[in-house]
Every structure is written in C-alpha cells, then in structure tokens.
C-alpha cells in the first residue's frame, strides 16, 4: 500500500511538471494540497519535494495556483519538519505577500500558516508592523472568517504592546497604505 501511495503522488507531481494545461495543473495542485493534510503522506511529500512546489506557486499569476499552493503549505506547516523547511526557504516573505490576495481562501490559509510558523526565532518577523497593520484591517472585515482569524492572530501571536503600537501607527496613515508589499508586475 505504501508504495502505491508513493507512486500515485509521484504520478501527480510528474503530471504537474509535464502538462501544459493550466486546468490540469490546478487539479493536480488541489489534489496535492488535499493529500498534504494526511500524515500518512508526509514522507512521500517530502521525498517528492512537494513543499518546494507549493512555495513556488505563491509567486504565480494564476490565483488558483497560489490558493492551492498556500493551502498545501497551510496543511504541512503544523509539522515541525515542514515548518522548518518553509522558514528556511523564504516562506515568511512569500506567505506575507499572499495577505494582499483578492482570494479570501488564500488569505485565510496565509494567516493560518503564519500562525503555524511561529517559533521563538520567527516570531519577530511574523509579527512585524506591516503584518500587524494587515491583521488589524482584517479584524474589521465584513467576512466573519477573516475577521475572526485575524483577531485570533492578534490575540495569540502578538503582545498587547505590539497591537497598541500598530494601532497607533495606523491612525496616522491613510487606510489605503497596506504596509504589505504588492506583488511585482
């Protein structure tokens, strides 16, 4: 069974690399993101370097690629081995850039992933002022999911002093200034 599972996942990765069809690539990415939820697949996903693939998707033009790549990273980021890999491969920067996505699923996965990536060493980068400003804006969102998740991030990941300081900084800014770099054209 284990070898069947590996071969199936390997077939998916190969199909992603070999096909020119955007639709087929989206389907494969969605499947890989779903498989990244199951601990039985972790060794195979590591051996097939699927975490790299997910990270690569975060800079794609296709919003579905970004959504599924972010979803896959979100599923894997709870596992210390994958968390460390993401942190060592510019993951915080790539994920933070996804906070400006127009796709709510991508943003929700990005916030959750950032929360999963918090360690003693990564906390200051994840809770930098630009991210806090973003979370404060999200905490006022009309979307209950976004509003609640941003509030949890602010409560669980940030000190009261950090939040107060970010609120103070934002009062001096126009609401159009995001504090998060926009994707490069």
Protein backbone atom coordinates (compact mmCIF):
# COMPACT_ATOMS: atom_id res chain seq x y z
CA UNK A 1 0.00 0.00 0.00
CA UNK A 2 2.75 2.44 0.94
CA UNK A 3 4.49 2.04 -2.42
CA UNK A 4 1.13 2.50 -4.22
CA UNK A 5 0.61 5.77 -2.38
CA UNK A 6 4.11 7.00 -3.26
CA UNK A 7 3.66 6.05 -6.92
CA UNK A 8 0.32 7.84 -7.09
CA UNK A 9 1.77 11.02 -5.57
CA UNK A 10 4.80 10.76 -7.85
CA UNK A 11 2.45 10.47 -10.85
CA UNK A 12 0.69 13.66 -9.74
CA UNK A 13 3.96 15.57 -9.41
CA UNK A 14 5.14 14.32 -12.80
CA UNK A 15 1.82 15.25 -14.39
CA UNK A 16 2.10 18.74 -12.94
CA UNK A 17 5.59 19.13 -14.39
CA UNK A 18 4.77 17.65 -17.80
CA UNK A 19 1.37 19.12 -18.67
CA UNK A 20 0.86 22.46 -20.39
CA UNK A 21 -2.80 22.62 -19.37
CA UNK A 22 -3.48 25.22 -16.67
CA UNK A 23 -6.65 23.34 -15.73
CA UNK A 24 -4.81 20.04 -15.29
CA UNK A 25 -2.13 21.78 -13.19
CA UNK A 26 -4.84 23.32 -10.97
CA UNK A 27 -6.45 19.90 -10.47
CA UNK A 28 -3.10 18.31 -9.56
CA UNK A 29 -2.26 21.13 -7.13
CA UNK A 30 -5.67 20.83 -5.48
CA UNK A 31 -5.11 17.09 -5.07
CA UNK A 32 -1.60 17.56 -3.65
CA UNK A 33 -2.90 20.18 -1.21
CA UNK A 34 -5.57 17.71 -0.06
CA UNK A 35 -3.02 14.90 0.32
CA UNK A 36 -0.82 17.19 2.41
CA UNK A 37 -3.50 17.02 5.09
CA UNK A 38 -2.81 13.33 5.83
CA UNK A 39 0.22 12.37 7.97
CA UNK A 40 0.48 9.08 6.03
CA UNK A 41 1.67 11.15 3.05
CA UNK A 42 4.29 13.32 4.79
CA UNK A 43 7.34 11.17 3.98
CA UNK A 44 6.28 10.85 0.35
CA UNK A 45 5.56 14.56 0.01
CA UNK A 46 8.97 15.33 1.50
CA UNK A 47 10.75 12.89 -0.82
CA UNK A 48 8.91 14.35 -3.84
CA UNK A 49 9.81 17.93 -2.73
CA UNK A 50 6.17 18.99 -2.81
CA UNK A 51 6.84 21.73 -0.24
CA UNK A 52 9.14 23.37 -2.81
CA UNK A 53 6.40 23.11 -5.40
CA UNK A 54 3.88 24.76 -3.05
CA UNK A 55 6.32 27.58 -2.26
CA UNK A 56 6.96 28.11 -5.98
CA UNK A 57 3.21 28.51 -6.58
CA UNK A 58 2.98 31.53 -4.27
CA UNK A 59 4.51 33.81 -6.92
CA UNK A 60 2.40 32.57 -9.86
CA UNK A 61 0.00 34.82 -11.76
CA UNK A 62 -2.75 32.17 -11.67
CA UNK A 63 -4.70 32.82 -8.47
CA UNK A 64 -5.79 29.17 -8.23
CA UNK A 65 -2.13 28.07 -8.25
CA UNK A 66 -1.50 30.48 -5.38
CA UNK A 67 -4.60 29.32 -3.49
CA UNK A 68 -3.75 25.62 -3.74
CA UNK A 69 -0.04 26.17 -3.04
CA UNK A 70 -0.97 28.21 0.03
CA UNK A 71 -3.50 25.57 1.11
CA UNK A 72 -0.88 22.83 0.84
CA UNK A 73 1.63 24.84 2.86
CA UNK A 74 -1.06 25.55 5.44
CA UNK A 75 -1.67 21.81 5.86
CA UNK A 76 2.05 20.99 6.13
CA UNK A 77 3.06 23.95 8.32
CA UNK A 78 1.82 22.28 11.51
CA UNK A 79 4.51 19.62 11.17
CA UNK A 80 7.85 20.80 12.67
CA UNK A 81 9.95 19.35 9.83
CA UNK A 82 7.88 21.12 7.14
CA UNK A 83 7.58 24.28 9.25
CA UNK A 84 11.37 24.49 9.49
CA UNK A 85 11.75 23.90 5.74
CA UNK A 86 9.26 26.68 4.96
CA UNK A 87 11.05 29.05 7.36
CA UNK A 88 14.46 28.27 5.82
CA UNK A 89 13.21 28.89 2.27
CA UNK A 90 11.93 32.48 2.50
CA UNK A 91 8.46 31.19 3.38
CA UNK A 92 7.51 34.07 5.66
CA UNK A 93 8.12 36.63 2.93
CA UNK A 94 6.30 34.58 0.27
CA UNK A 95 3.34 33.91 2.57
CA UNK A 96 3.15 37.50 3.81
CA UNK A 97 2.83 38.63 0.19
CA UNK A 98 -0.27 36.40 -0.10
CA UNK A 99 -2.04 38.53 2.52
CA UNK A 100 -2.76 41.03 -0.28
CA UNK A 101 -4.54 38.40 -2.42
CA UNK A 102 -8.09 39.14 -3.54
CA UNK A 103 -8.90 35.45 -2.89
CA UNK A 104 -10.22 35.05 0.64
CA UNK A 105 -9.25 31.34 0.84
CA UNK A 106 -5.65 32.27 0.01
CA UNK A 107 -5.63 34.97 2.71
CA UNK A 108 -7.17 32.64 5.33
CA UNK A 109 -4.58 29.96 4.55
CA UNK A 110 -1.79 32.55 4.68
CA UNK A 111 -2.86 33.80 8.14
CA UNK A 112 -3.20 30.24 9.47
CA UNK A 113 0.18 29.28 8.03
CA UNK A 114 1.88 32.30 9.59
CA UNK A 115 0.39 31.29 12.95
CA UNK A 116 1.71 27.74 12.47
CA UNK A 117 5.18 29.07 11.57
CA UNK A 118 5.67 31.00 14.80
CA UNK A 119 8.72 29.87 16.73
CA UNK A 120 10.95 31.72 19.16
CA UNK A 121 13.17 32.67 16.19
CA UNK A 122 10.46 33.56 13.66
CA UNK A 123 8.01 35.45 15.89
CA UNK A 124 9.51 38.92 15.36
CA UNK A 125 9.46 38.58 11.56
CA UNK A 126 5.90 37.19 11.51
CA UNK A 127 4.59 39.89 13.86
CA UNK A 128 6.33 42.81 12.15
CA UNK A 129 4.32 46.07 11.92
CA UNK A 130 3.23 45.57 8.28
CA UNK A 131 1.66 42.21 9.12
CA UNK A 132 0.01 43.63 12.25
CA UNK A 133 -1.47 46.52 10.24
CA UNK A 134 -2.86 43.96 7.82
CA UNK A 135 -4.37 41.88 10.65
CA UNK A 136 -5.90 44.97 12.24
CA UNK A 137 -7.61 45.79 8.93
CA UNK A 138 -8.74 42.17 8.53
CA UNK A 139 -10.15 42.24 12.07
CA UNK A 140 -12.61 44.87 10.77
CA UNK A 141 -13.57 42.82 7.69
CA UNK A 142 -17.17 42.09 6.76
CA UNK A 143 -16.17 38.44 6.37
CA UNK A 144 -16.65 36.67 9.73
CA UNK A 145 -14.00 34.07 8.89
CA UNK A 146 -11.40 36.70 8.06
CA UNK A 147 -12.38 38.95 10.97
CA UNK A 148 -12.24 36.08 13.49
CA UNK A 149 -8.97 34.58 12.23
CA UNK A 150 -7.24 37.98 12.21
CA UNK A 151 -8.48 38.57 15.77
CA UNK A 152 -7.09 35.20 16.87
CA UNK A 153 -3.74 36.07 15.23
CA UNK A 154 -3.61 39.40 17.10
CA UNK A 155 -4.56 37.77 20.43
CA UNK A 156 -2.42 34.64 20.22
CA UNK A 157 0.66 35.77 18.30
CA UNK A 158 1.18 39.38 19.35
CA UNK A 159 1.75 41.20 22.60
CA UNK A 160 -0.72 43.87 23.72
CA UNK A 161 2.11 46.40 23.28
CA UNK A 162 2.67 45.35 19.64
CA UNK A 163 -1.02 45.67 18.84
CA UNK A 164 -1.32 49.05 20.56
CA UNK A 165 1.75 50.33 18.74
CA UNK A 166 0.42 49.12 15.37
CA UNK A 167 -2.97 50.73 16.03
CA UNK A 168 -1.22 53.99 16.89
CA UNK A 169 0.87 53.86 13.69
CA UNK A 170 -2.21 53.15 11.59
CA UNK A 171 -4.11 56.13 12.90
CA UNK A 172 -1.52 58.35 11.27
CA UNK A 173 -1.75 56.54 7.93
CA UNK A 174 -4.30 56.68 5.19
CA UNK A 175 -6.30 53.47 5.04
CA UNK A 176 -5.03 52.83 1.51
CA UNK A 177 -1.46 52.17 2.66
CA UNK A 178 -1.36 48.42 3.16
CA UNK A 179 2.05 48.01 4.72
CA UNK A 180 2.36 44.76 2.75
CA UNK A 181 4.36 44.87 -0.48
CA UNK A 182 2.20 44.38 -3.55
CA UNK A 183 3.15 41.61 -5.95
CA UNK A 184 5.62 42.75 -8.58
CA UNK A 185 4.28 43.06 -12.14
